[in-house]
Short mmCIF file of C-alpha atoms (C1' of nucleotides) in Angstrom, two decimals:
data_model
loop_
_atom_site.label_atom_id
_atom_site.label_comp_id
_atom_site.label_asym_id
_atom_site.label_seq_id
_atom_site.Cartn_x
_atom_site.Cartn_y
_atom_site.Cartn_z
CA MET A 26 -94.57 100.24 118.72
CA ALA A 27 -93.83 102.44 122.19
CA ASN A 28 -90.79 101.65 122.54
CA TRP A 29 -87.31 103.52 122.75
CA TYR A 30 -85.70 101.05 121.33
CA ASP A 31 -87.84 100.28 117.85
CA PRO A 32 -86.86 103.37 116.59
CA PHE A 33 -83.10 102.33 116.90
CA LEU A 34 -83.49 99.30 115.65
CA GLN A 35 -84.62 100.69 112.49
CA THR A 36 -81.45 102.50 112.33
CA LEU A 37 -79.65 99.56 112.65
CA GLU A 38 -81.03 98.04 109.72
CA ASP A 39 -80.61 100.57 107.98
CA ALA A 40 -77.43 101.10 108.39
CA GLN A 41 -74.77 100.76 105.31
CA ASP A 42 -71.24 100.63 106.58
CA LEU A 43 -69.12 99.69 109.51
CA ALA A 44 -69.12 103.37 109.36
CA ASP A 45 -72.91 103.14 109.80
CA LEU A 46 -72.61 101.02 113.05
CA GLN A 47 -70.28 103.44 114.86
CA THR A 48 -72.52 106.18 114.32
CA ALA A 49 -75.52 104.02 115.87
CA SER A 50 -72.88 102.63 118.62
CA GLU A 51 -72.80 106.78 119.68
CA GLN A 52 -76.14 107.46 119.19
CA LEU A 53 -77.34 104.23 121.76
CA ARG A 54 -75.07 105.59 124.07
CA ASP A 55 -76.47 109.05 124.19
CA LEU A 56 -79.82 107.17 123.83
CA LEU A 57 -79.17 105.02 126.99
CA ASN A 58 -77.18 108.03 128.94
CA ILE A 59 -74.66 105.74 129.76
CA ASP A 60 -70.86 105.93 129.27
CA HIS A 61 -70.43 103.61 126.68
CA VAL A 62 -71.69 101.19 124.13
CA VAL A 63 -69.23 99.06 122.45
CA TYR A 64 -69.65 96.13 119.84
CA HIS A 65 -67.08 94.28 119.31
CA TRP A 66 -66.38 90.92 116.66
CA VAL A 67 -64.18 87.99 116.31
CA SER A 68 -64.07 86.43 112.54
CA ALA A 69 -64.36 82.97 111.67
CA SER A 70 -60.36 84.20 109.90
CA GLY A 71 -59.45 85.33 113.44
CA GLU A 72 -59.71 88.88 112.34
CA GLN A 73 -61.85 91.69 114.58
CA TYR A 74 -63.18 94.65 114.14
CA GLY A 75 -64.50 96.53 116.73
CA CYS A 76 -66.92 99.95 116.52
CA GLY A 77 -68.31 101.84 120.04
CA THR A 78 -67.31 105.02 122.20
CA TYR A 79 -64.70 103.87 124.42
CA ASP A 80 -61.58 105.93 123.74
CA PRO A 81 -59.51 105.08 120.97
CA ASN A 82 -55.99 105.27 123.31
CA TRP A 83 -57.87 102.87 125.15
CA VAL A 84 -58.30 100.16 122.39
CA ARG A 85 -54.61 100.57 121.11
CA HIS A 86 -53.17 99.60 124.59
CA TYR A 87 -55.70 96.95 125.50
CA LEU A 88 -54.76 95.58 121.63
CA GLU A 89 -50.91 96.04 122.55
CA GLN A 90 -51.16 94.38 125.93
CA ASP A 91 -52.59 91.08 125.29
CA TYR A 92 -55.72 92.31 127.17
CA LEU A 93 -57.58 89.75 124.80
CA ARG A 94 -56.08 86.80 126.86
CA VAL A 95 -56.37 88.82 130.18
CA ASP A 96 -59.89 90.51 130.10
CA PRO A 97 -61.43 88.41 132.48
CA VAL A 98 -65.04 89.76 130.04
CA ILE A 99 -63.75 87.93 126.97
CA LEU A 100 -62.73 84.56 128.90
CA GLY A 101 -66.08 84.64 130.71
CA CYS A 102 -68.47 85.19 128.85
CA TYR A 103 -66.78 83.33 126.00
CA GLN A 104 -68.18 80.44 128.08
CA ARG A 105 -71.66 81.27 128.85
CA PHE A 106 -74.98 82.10 126.13
CA HIS A 107 -76.59 84.50 129.10
CA PRO A 108 -75.87 88.04 129.06
CA ALA A 109 -72.93 88.83 132.03
CA ASP A 110 -73.15 91.48 135.03
CA TRP A 111 -69.43 92.30 135.12
CA LYS A 112 -69.11 92.25 138.20
CA ARG A 113 -70.69 88.21 138.36
CA LEU A 114 -67.65 87.58 136.33
CA ASP A 115 -63.51 85.99 138.02
CA TRP A 116 -62.10 88.46 138.70
CA SER A 117 -60.05 86.48 140.82
CA SER A 118 -56.50 86.52 139.30
CA LYS A 119 -54.25 89.87 140.17
CA ALA A 120 -53.88 90.63 136.45
CA ALA A 121 -58.01 91.09 136.06
CA ARG A 122 -58.02 93.43 138.52
CA ALA A 123 -55.12 95.18 137.83
CA PHE A 124 -56.52 95.27 134.14
CA MET A 125 -59.97 96.62 135.06
CA LYS A 126 -57.68 99.54 137.19
CA ASP A 127 -56.08 100.46 133.91
CA ALA A 128 -59.18 100.39 132.28
CA ILE A 129 -60.56 102.71 134.50
CA LYS A 130 -57.90 105.23 134.12
CA HIS A 131 -58.25 104.86 130.65
CA GLY A 132 -62.27 106.09 131.40
CA LEU A 133 -64.34 103.46 131.17
CA GLY A 134 -67.01 102.93 133.93
CA ASN A 135 -66.82 100.82 137.04
CA GLN A 136 -70.44 98.63 135.92
CA GLY A 137 -70.51 96.40 132.78
CA TYR A 138 -72.96 94.16 131.24
CA SER A 139 -71.95 92.26 127.98
CA ILE A 140 -73.75 89.71 125.44
CA PRO A 141 -71.71 87.41 124.20
CA ILE A 142 -73.49 86.84 120.54
CA ARG A 143 -71.93 83.66 118.70
CA GLY A 144 -72.65 82.92 114.43
CA PRO A 145 -71.91 80.39 112.42
CA LYS A 146 -68.50 79.16 111.86
CA GLY A 147 -67.36 79.89 115.14
CA GLN A 148 -68.10 83.93 114.70
CA PHE A 149 -68.07 85.43 117.93
CA ALA A 150 -68.62 88.90 119.55
CA LEU A 151 -69.62 90.93 122.51
CA PHE A 152 -72.08 93.57 123.10
CA THR A 153 -71.09 95.78 125.87
CA VAL A 154 -72.53 98.59 127.55
CA ASN A 155 -70.33 100.51 130.62
CA HIS A 156 -71.01 102.66 132.67
CA SER A 157 -69.31 104.73 135.87
CA SER A 158 -71.89 104.32 138.33
CA ASP A 159 -73.23 102.38 141.73
CA ASP A 160 -74.13 99.05 142.37
CA ALA A 161 -77.63 99.53 142.37
CA PHE A 162 -78.33 101.67 139.52
CA TRP A 163 -76.77 99.39 137.36
CA THR A 164 -79.02 96.61 139.07
CA THR A 165 -82.19 98.84 137.80
CA PHE A 166 -80.49 99.71 134.76
CA THR A 167 -79.63 96.11 133.51
CA GLU A 168 -83.15 94.62 134.61
CA ASN A 169 -85.05 97.24 132.81
CA HIS A 170 -83.03 96.74 129.73
CA ARG A 171 -82.32 92.89 129.57
CA ARG A 172 -84.56 92.64 126.52
CA SER A 173 -83.52 95.25 124.97
CA LEU A 174 -79.86 95.28 125.15
CA ILE A 175 -80.01 91.55 123.08
CA LEU A 176 -82.45 92.49 120.41
CA VAL A 177 -79.87 95.62 120.24
CA ALA A 178 -76.83 92.80 120.03
CA TYR A 179 -78.91 90.63 118.30
CA ALA A 180 -78.97 93.43 115.06
CA PHE A 181 -75.96 95.01 115.30
CA ASN A 182 -74.61 91.98 115.20
CA GLN A 183 -76.58 90.98 111.88
CA LYS A 184 -75.68 93.87 110.09
CA ALA A 185 -71.87 93.06 110.97
CA LEU A 186 -72.23 89.67 109.39
CA GLU A 187 -74.17 91.35 106.79
CA PHE A 188 -71.20 93.37 105.60
CA GLU A 189 -68.58 90.28 106.04
CA GLY A 190 -70.12 87.78 104.66
CA SER A 191 -70.80 89.77 101.32
CA ALA A 192 -67.22 89.95 100.91
CA ASP A 193 -65.99 86.56 100.24
CA ARG A 194 -68.86 83.70 100.41
CA GLY A 195 -67.45 80.62 98.02
CA PRO A 196 -69.49 78.11 96.61
CA GLN A 197 -69.47 75.98 99.33
CA LYS A 198 -69.16 72.82 97.81
CA GLY A 199 -70.70 70.60 100.52
CA LEU A 200 -69.46 67.34 101.40
CA SER A 201 -70.93 63.79 101.00
CA PRO A 202 -72.59 61.48 103.29
CA ARG A 203 -69.46 59.24 103.25
CA GLU A 204 -66.77 62.00 103.51
CA ILE A 205 -69.20 63.83 106.85
CA ASP A 206 -69.27 60.22 108.35
CA ALA A 207 -65.29 60.38 108.01
CA MET A 208 -64.23 63.73 109.63
CA THR A 209 -67.26 63.30 112.52
CA LEU A 210 -65.56 60.21 113.67
CA LEU A 211 -61.99 60.85 113.55
CA ALA A 212 -63.47 64.26 115.13
CA VAL A 213 -64.82 62.34 118.04
CA GLY A 214 -61.08 60.56 118.57
CA TYR A 215 -60.90 57.29 116.44
CA SER A 216 -58.05 56.97 114.49
CA ARG A 217 -58.58 55.84 111.06
CA ALA A 218 -58.52 52.19 111.45
CA GLN A 219 -61.40 52.40 114.24
CA ALA A 220 -63.47 54.38 111.50
CA ALA A 221 -62.52 52.05 108.94
CA THR A 222 -64.08 49.41 111.17
CA ALA A 223 -66.78 51.78 112.23
CA LEU A 224 -68.11 51.95 108.83
CA SER A 225 -67.64 48.83 108.03
CA ILE A 226 -65.55 49.85 105.17
CA SER A 227 -61.48 49.16 104.22
CA GLU A 228 -59.28 51.31 105.93
CA HIS A 229 -58.58 52.22 102.29
CA THR A 230 -61.84 53.24 101.43
CA LEU A 231 -61.66 55.16 104.55
CA ARG A 232 -58.33 57.06 103.19
CA VAL A 233 -60.41 58.15 100.00
CA TYR A 234 -63.40 60.10 102.27
CA ILE A 235 -60.42 61.56 104.25
CA GLU A 236 -58.58 62.92 101.15
CA SER A 237 -61.32 64.16 99.14
CA ALA A 238 -62.44 65.91 101.95
CA ARG A 239 -59.33 67.67 102.36
CA PHE A 240 -59.45 68.63 98.81
CA LYS A 241 -62.76 70.22 99.23
CA LEU A 242 -61.80 71.58 102.14
CA GLY A 243 -58.46 73.32 100.89
CA ALA A 244 -56.89 71.13 103.99
CA MET A 245 -53.26 70.76 104.52
CA ASN A 246 -53.88 67.64 106.55
CA THR A 247 -57.06 65.27 108.72
CA THR A 248 -56.34 67.65 111.30
CA HIS A 249 -56.81 70.50 109.65
CA ALA A 250 -59.58 69.21 107.17
CA VAL A 251 -61.48 67.77 110.62
CA ALA A 252 -61.02 71.61 112.46
CA ARG A 253 -62.74 73.29 108.99
CA ALA A 254 -65.67 70.49 108.79
CA MET A 255 -65.79 71.95 112.00
CA SER A 256 -65.94 75.44 111.97
CA GLN A 257 -67.91 75.49 108.52
CA GLY A 258 -70.77 73.35 109.97
CA PHE A 259 -70.56 70.17 108.06
CA ILE A 260 -70.12 68.27 111.28
CA VAL A 261 -70.99 68.61 114.87
CA VAL A 262 -69.67 66.98 117.53
CA MET B 17 -94.84 96.23 128.97
CA ALA B 18 -97.55 96.64 126.52
CA ASN B 19 -96.29 93.70 124.67
CA TRP B 20 -97.99 90.22 124.44
CA TYR B 21 -94.62 88.95 125.24
CA ASP B 22 -93.64 90.12 127.47
CA PRO B 23 -95.82 88.28 130.15
CA PHE B 24 -94.52 85.15 128.08
CA LEU B 25 -91.73 85.73 128.59
CA GLN B 26 -91.70 85.97 131.93
CA THR B 27 -93.63 82.63 132.17
CA LEU B 28 -90.56 80.86 130.05
CA GLU B 29 -88.07 82.38 132.72
CA ASP B 30 -89.81 81.04 135.27
CA ALA B 31 -89.90 77.93 134.01
CA GLN B 32 -87.98 74.86 136.48
CA ASP B 33 -87.94 72.14 133.63
CA LEU B 34 -88.30 70.63 130.73
CA ALA B 35 -92.10 70.33 130.96
CA ASP B 36 -92.54 73.68 131.52
CA LEU B 37 -90.59 74.57 128.36
CA GLN B 38 -93.46 71.99 126.65
CA THR B 39 -95.82 73.68 128.25
CA ALA B 40 -94.81 77.12 127.00
CA SER B 41 -94.78 76.17 122.73
CA GLU B 42 -98.37 75.43 123.46
CA GLN B 43 -98.73 78.09 125.28
CA LEU B 44 -97.24 80.40 123.01
CA ARG B 45 -98.96 78.41 119.76
CA ASP B 46 -102.40 80.00 121.07
CA LEU B 47 -100.77 83.19 122.31
CA LEU B 48 -99.90 83.53 118.16
CA ASN B 49 -102.45 81.48 117.29
CA ILE B 50 -100.57 79.29 114.35
CA ASP B 51 -100.50 75.75 113.52
CA HIS B 52 -97.22 74.60 115.63
CA VAL B 53 -94.02 75.98 117.71
CA VAL B 54 -91.72 74.14 118.44
CA TYR B 55 -87.74 74.13 120.00
CA HIS B 56 -85.32 71.89 119.47
CA TRP B 57 -81.52 71.87 120.09
CA VAL B 58 -78.44 69.94 119.44
CA SER B 59 -75.72 69.27 122.24
CA ALA B 60 -72.15 69.74 122.31
CA SER B 61 -72.65 65.70 122.98
CA GLY B 62 -74.83 65.17 120.36
CA GLU B 63 -77.77 65.16 122.20
CA GLN B 64 -80.88 65.93 120.88
CA TYR B 65 -83.56 67.84 123.22
CA GLY B 66 -86.39 68.49 121.06
CA CYS B 67 -89.81 70.42 122.71
CA GLY B 68 -92.88 71.86 120.56
CA THR B 69 -96.15 70.90 119.50
CA TYR B 70 -95.47 68.93 116.73
CA ASP B 71 -96.91 65.00 116.30
CA PRO B 72 -95.17 62.99 117.47
CA ASN B 73 -95.45 60.58 115.06
CA TRP B 74 -94.05 63.13 112.66
CA VAL B 75 -91.33 63.58 115.24
CA ARG B 76 -90.53 60.37 115.88
CA HIS B 77 -90.61 59.77 111.79
CA TYR B 78 -88.30 62.23 111.40
CA LEU B 79 -85.31 60.54 113.27
CA GLU B 80 -85.70 57.33 111.75
CA GLN B 81 -85.68 58.68 108.05
CA ASP B 82 -82.80 60.32 109.28
CA TYR B 83 -84.30 63.70 108.08
CA LEU B 84 -81.44 65.68 109.91
CA ARG B 85 -79.64 64.99 107.25
CA VAL B 86 -81.86 66.44 104.31
CA ASP B 87 -83.81 68.67 105.88
CA PRO B 88 -83.68 71.82 104.36
CA VAL B 89 -84.21 74.35 107.54
CA ILE B 90 -82.05 72.71 109.06
CA LEU B 91 -79.15 72.68 106.60
CA GLY B 92 -80.27 75.83 105.72
CA CYS B 93 -79.98 77.50 109.00
CA TYR B 94 -76.84 75.93 110.65
CA GLN B 95 -75.24 77.27 107.90
CA ARG B 96 -76.00 81.15 109.34
CA PHE B 97 -77.26 83.57 111.75
CA HIS B 98 -80.31 85.35 110.45
CA PRO B 99 -83.78 84.00 110.91
CA ALA B 100 -85.08 82.43 107.96
CA ASP B 101 -88.42 81.63 106.27
CA TRP B 102 -88.59 78.82 105.28
CA LYS B 103 -89.81 80.05 101.61
CA ARG B 104 -86.22 81.34 100.83
CA LEU B 105 -84.48 78.07 102.06
CA ASP B 106 -83.25 75.92 98.99
CA TRP B 107 -85.81 73.17 98.16
CA SER B 108 -84.09 72.43 94.80
CA SER B 109 -82.87 68.08 96.02
CA LYS B 110 -85.63 65.96 94.77
CA ALA B 111 -84.71 64.56 98.24
CA ALA B 112 -85.90 68.28 100.27
CA ARG B 113 -89.34 68.13 98.54
CA ALA B 114 -89.97 64.82 99.22
CA PHE B 115 -89.25 66.03 102.69
CA MET B 116 -91.62 68.73 103.12
CA LYS B 117 -94.12 66.52 101.25
CA ASP B 118 -94.06 64.31 103.93
CA ALA B 119 -93.64 66.48 106.57
CA ILE B 120 -97.67 68.30 105.53
CA LYS B 121 -98.69 65.06 105.52
CA HIS B 122 -97.87 64.82 108.94
CA GLY B 123 -99.93 67.86 110.25
CA LEU B 124 -97.20 70.89 109.23
CA GLY B 125 -97.85 73.52 108.03
CA ASN B 126 -96.29 74.70 104.65
CA GLN B 127 -95.04 78.41 105.85
CA GLY B 128 -92.48 78.17 109.01
CA TYR B 129 -89.90 80.59 110.05
CA SER B 130 -87.14 79.71 112.35
CA ILE B 131 -84.39 81.07 114.26
CA PRO B 132 -80.84 79.27 114.67
CA ILE B 133 -78.76 79.78 118.18
CA ARG B 134 -75.77 78.88 119.41
CA GLY B 135 -74.68 79.33 122.59
CA PRO B 136 -71.07 78.56 124.03
CA LYS B 137 -69.29 74.50 122.35
CA GLY B 138 -70.83 74.39 119.23
CA GLN B 139 -74.63 74.56 120.70
CA PHE B 140 -76.61 74.86 118.21
CA ALA B 141 -80.89 74.98 118.68
CA LEU B 142 -83.52 75.96 116.35
CA PHE B 143 -86.75 77.73 117.71
CA THR B 144 -89.59 77.43 115.00
CA VAL B 145 -92.60 78.80 114.29
CA ASN B 146 -95.25 77.03 112.16
CA HIS B 147 -98.80 77.38 110.24
CA SER B 148 -100.52 76.96 107.22
CA SER B 149 -101.18 80.12 105.17
CA ASP B 150 -101.16 81.44 102.43
CA ASP B 151 -97.45 83.74 101.33
CA ALA B 152 -99.08 86.92 102.04
CA PHE B 153 -100.45 85.79 105.73
CA TRP B 154 -97.04 84.91 106.31
CA THR B 155 -95.36 87.53 105.27
CA THR B 156 -97.15 89.57 107.76
CA PHE B 157 -97.06 87.63 110.63
CA THR B 158 -93.28 87.32 110.28
CA GLU B 159 -92.58 91.06 109.94
CA ASN B 160 -94.71 91.87 112.33
CA HIS B 161 -93.22 89.23 115.02
CA ARG B 162 -89.77 88.90 114.28
CA ARG B 163 -88.18 91.20 117.22
CA SER B 164 -90.37 89.60 120.02
CA LEU B 165 -89.65 86.33 118.20
CA ILE B 166 -86.43 86.80 118.94
CA LEU B 167 -86.27 87.29 122.21
CA VAL B 168 -88.56 84.23 122.72
CA ALA B 169 -86.18 81.98 120.99
CA TYR B 170 -83.35 83.15 123.17
CA ALA B 171 -85.45 82.71 126.38
CA PHE B 172 -86.18 79.25 125.31
CA ASN B 173 -82.33 78.40 124.58
CA GLN B 174 -81.60 79.90 128.39
CA LYS B 175 -83.84 77.81 129.61
CA ALA B 176 -82.59 74.49 128.09
CA LEU B 177 -78.77 75.33 128.35
CA GLU B 178 -79.72 76.22 132.32
CA PHE B 179 -80.75 73.04 133.00
CA GLU B 180 -78.80 70.67 130.86
CA GLY B 181 -75.74 73.69 132.45
CA SER B 182 -76.73 72.14 135.77
CA ALA B 183 -75.68 68.49 135.11
CA ASP B 184 -72.41 68.22 134.30
CA ARG B 185 -70.37 70.93 134.62
CA GLY B 186 -67.38 69.99 135.23
CA PRO B 187 -63.86 72.17 136.56
CA GLN B 188 -63.22 72.92 132.63
CA LYS B 189 -59.33 72.96 133.50
CA GLY B 190 -58.02 75.69 131.10
CA LEU B 191 -54.90 75.29 129.02
CA SER B 192 -52.19 76.98 129.17
CA PRO B 193 -51.51 80.12 126.26
CA ARG B 194 -48.94 77.45 124.54
CA GLU B 195 -51.02 74.64 124.86
CA ILE B 196 -53.80 77.32 123.06
CA ASP B 197 -50.88 78.44 120.54
CA ALA B 198 -50.29 74.77 119.76
CA MET B 199 -53.74 73.49 118.96
CA THR B 200 -54.32 76.93 117.73
CA LEU B 201 -51.61 76.40 114.77
CA LEU B 202 -52.50 72.13 114.56
CA ALA B 203 -55.97 73.99 113.60
CA VAL B 204 -54.81 75.96 110.54
CA GLY B 205 -53.12 73.04 108.81
CA TYR B 206 -49.08 73.20 110.42
CA SER B 207 -47.78 70.22 110.83
CA ARG B 208 -45.72 69.61 114.42
CA ALA B 209 -42.49 70.84 112.68
CA GLN B 210 -44.21 73.55 111.34
CA ALA B 211 -45.67 74.75 114.25
CA ALA B 212 -43.04 74.51 116.53
CA THR B 213 -40.95 76.31 113.42
CA ALA B 214 -43.87 79.29 113.50
CA LEU B 215 -43.04 79.06 117.92
CA SER B 216 -39.79 78.97 117.69
CA ILE B 217 -39.60 75.99 119.90
CA SER B 218 -38.06 72.58 119.55
CA GLU B 219 -40.86 69.85 118.18
CA HIS B 220 -40.26 67.84 121.22
CA THR B 221 -41.62 71.13 123.14
CA LEU B 222 -44.32 71.40 120.98
CA ARG B 223 -44.93 67.80 121.10
CA VAL B 224 -45.41 68.20 125.58
CA TYR B 225 -47.43 70.74 124.58
CA ILE B 226 -49.84 68.96 122.40
CA GLU B 227 -49.78 65.52 124.82
CA SER B 228 -50.77 67.84 127.69
CA ALA B 229 -53.07 69.32 125.51
CA ARG B 230 -54.44 66.03 124.79
CA PHE B 231 -54.40 64.70 128.28
CA LYS B 232 -56.48 67.62 129.58
CA LEU B 233 -59.21 67.51 126.29
CA GLY B 234 -59.49 64.56 127.60
CA ALA B 235 -58.78 63.46 124.12
CA MET B 236 -57.76 60.44 121.80
CA ASN B 237 -54.85 62.23 119.56
CA THR B 238 -53.87 65.27 117.77
CA THR B 239 -56.98 65.75 115.73
CA HIS B 240 -59.52 64.68 118.51
CA ALA B 241 -57.64 67.36 120.88
CA VAL B 242 -57.78 70.06 118.31
CA ALA B 243 -61.77 69.19 117.83
CA ARG B 244 -62.21 69.20 120.78
CA ALA B 245 -60.38 72.62 122.35
CA MET B 246 -62.53 73.98 118.79
CA SER B 247 -66.55 72.49 120.31
CA GLN B 248 -64.97 73.92 123.75
CA GLY B 249 -64.38 77.13 122.90
CA PHE B 250 -60.44 77.40 123.55
CA ILE B 251 -59.45 78.09 120.24
CA VAL B 252 -61.47 80.08 117.39
CA VAL B 253 -60.42 78.78 113.98
"C1'" DT C 13 -76.82 59.18 76.61
"C1'" DT C 14 -72.80 61.10 78.05
"C1'" DT C 15 -70.68 62.55 81.78
"C1'" DC C 16 -69.41 63.73 86.61
"C1'" DC C 17 -69.59 62.65 91.57
"C1'" DC C 18 -70.14 58.72 94.95
"C1'" DT C 19 -69.15 54.58 96.76
"C1'" DT C 20 -65.85 50.76 97.44
"C1'" DC C 21 -61.24 48.04 97.24
"C1'" DG C 22 -55.81 46.97 96.56
"C1'" DC C 23 -50.42 47.17 97.35
"C1'" DC C 24 -45.86 50.02 98.09
"C1'" DA C 25 -42.92 52.90 99.85
"C1'" DT C 26 -41.65 57.43 102.68
"C1'" DA C 27 -42.62 60.58 106.08
"C1'" DA C 28 -45.15 62.04 110.73
"C1'" DA C 29 -46.63 60.94 114.81
"C1'" DT C 30 -47.02 58.91 119.27
"C1'" DG C 31 -45.29 56.40 123.20
"C1'" DG C 32 -42.32 56.32 126.86
"C1'" DG C 33 -37.93 57.70 129.05
"C1'" DG C 34 -35.39 62.42 131.54
"C1'" DA C 35 -33.89 67.02 133.41
"C1'" DG C 36 -33.87 72.33 134.43
"C1'" DG C 37 -35.32 76.77 135.55
"C1'" DG C 38 -39.09 79.76 136.63
"C1'" DC C 39 -44.15 81.51 138.15
"C1'" DC C 40 -47.15 81.87 141.69
"C1'" DC C 41 -50.35 80.43 145.40
"C1'" DA C 42 -50.79 79.14 149.62
"C1'" DT D 12 -41.17 78.21 151.64
"C1'" DG D 13 -43.00 74.21 149.12
"C1'" DG D 14 -45.56 72.15 146.20
"C1'" DG D 15 -47.92 72.79 141.46
"C1'" DC D 16 -47.66 73.70 137.17
"C1'" DC D 17 -45.76 75.96 132.79
"C1'" DC D 18 -42.22 76.22 129.53
"C1'" DT D 19 -38.00 74.36 127.36
"C1'" DC D 20 -34.83 70.44 125.61
"C1'" DC D 21 -33.05 66.20 124.10
"C1'" DC D 22 -33.34 60.41 122.74
"C1'" DC D 23 -34.80 55.79 120.77
"C1'" DA D 24 -38.63 52.22 118.83
"C1'" DT D 25 -43.16 51.39 116.95
"C1'" DT D 26 -47.55 53.49 115.67
"C1'" DT D 27 -49.92 55.71 111.86
"C1'" DA D 28 -50.73 58.41 108.60
"C1'" DT D 29 -49.88 60.23 103.85
"C1'" DG D 30 -48.76 60.21 98.42
"C1'" DG D 31 -48.35 57.59 94.22
"C1'" DC D 32 -50.32 54.10 91.23
"C1'" DG D 33 -54.60 52.26 89.71
"C1'" DA D 34 -59.58 50.10 89.06
"C1'" DA D 35 -64.59 49.33 88.73
"C1'" DG D 36 -70.55 50.24 89.30
"C1'" DG D 37 -74.07 52.86 90.49
"C1'" DG D 38 -76.75 56.96 90.25
"C1'" DA D 39 -77.84 61.90 89.04
"C1'" DA D 40 -77.32 65.18 86.78
"C1'" DA D 41 -77.15 67.90 81.84
#
DNA sequence: TTTCCCTTCGCCATAAATGGGGAGGGCCCA
DNA sequence: TGGGCCCTCCCCATTTATGGCGAAGGGAAA
């Protein structure tokens, strides 16, 4: 228990609301003695939530400019599991370099390290530390703190999920085995006729499964039902 | 660096192939002095891979019995982000209890602790420690090792992804913004006509996006395309 | 024991999606 | 500056999906 981060993790675990996470991110920035600490997530329903030490003007500007579509950190981390040093991302497009220039103008450091985190139902979050320094300093910093940052990112996400999860959380009616079979086959490209053949049942029976699955999932059509079944973890494709 | 797990994490990071992960799991079992350590994953394409100290007979039996559909550990962890003590999962169904009885008969301990891990493209993995003990011992054990187990799980997954990723990894042609818009709207239940209206374009134009997205994703139909776009992380619903 | 849910099947009519043509303007990168 | 990709629009014919009606046996839970 001689780690600097154990007490901080405890603070995180004691957080009661999103405001506490905000305070914690500022605290961590001071602990690590770096420019910025940011936690940012996209929930299953597409809502966004972020807390951290970026200038609020930058955050607003970021959203207004729709930088989510440009930001190489988002684009890069979305496809990977490993934490990423910003230097190693793809900055080849003109838009990406312009974005970074704009970011630095708004107070961001030139160095960054982001940890992607994924939750159930397609939740995606990023935990980022940012600083202004030379490469050597940053390499040492990230190597030294890699593991602790993973734990911190994990704890941030755990809390954020906890706060959100307590809100909705319906009864979660599950799908029957046959409904799961049907959804799975449709998700991998089978037409209704093909899926029926694959399951050795009549096409009409298959329709019954699809319709009941659609009803349970509250979906408008088959595509919607499959999408929901996927994002709610009923099927794995 | 006074932790027991830092040298072990180093071992994991030095692993060269899946066999090394197998050895590592045995090593960790002995380090922690518990019955079993298992890492198990399901890749985006539905393939499974596991390594760990379970009796191979049990693994075979598990697959033959299609226990994936019954196992409360899988079912429970798939919906959550937090690590789960097996005691706190849902054992209410008859099938679940029969499954556990069968498991113990094959050498599993009565206590378990599983950490769900998610990667890009819908990858899902579980890292599990298992032991035969009373509740008090297990509670203490999991409380003491929670954080280190998260890091170990993370490291296992990182390596597994690394080994798999080096194999295929196509050029990963991305979708255009409009294609993403189209896929997103379809995924949330819009029909083609509705989606076209929402995007203020003609329905025919929308069709062009759907078809080109389908082509890029190698999908057979719209539902398939949306499913692929979701599991490959192009859209978030 | 009754009630709910799961599984299975059929027919008919309409709405929606797909396949295959063709066409023009714009932007970015080499 | 030319090729490649992106965005936008239109028609026709065919295949496929959906909506609505009804029906029956089996199993598990209450």
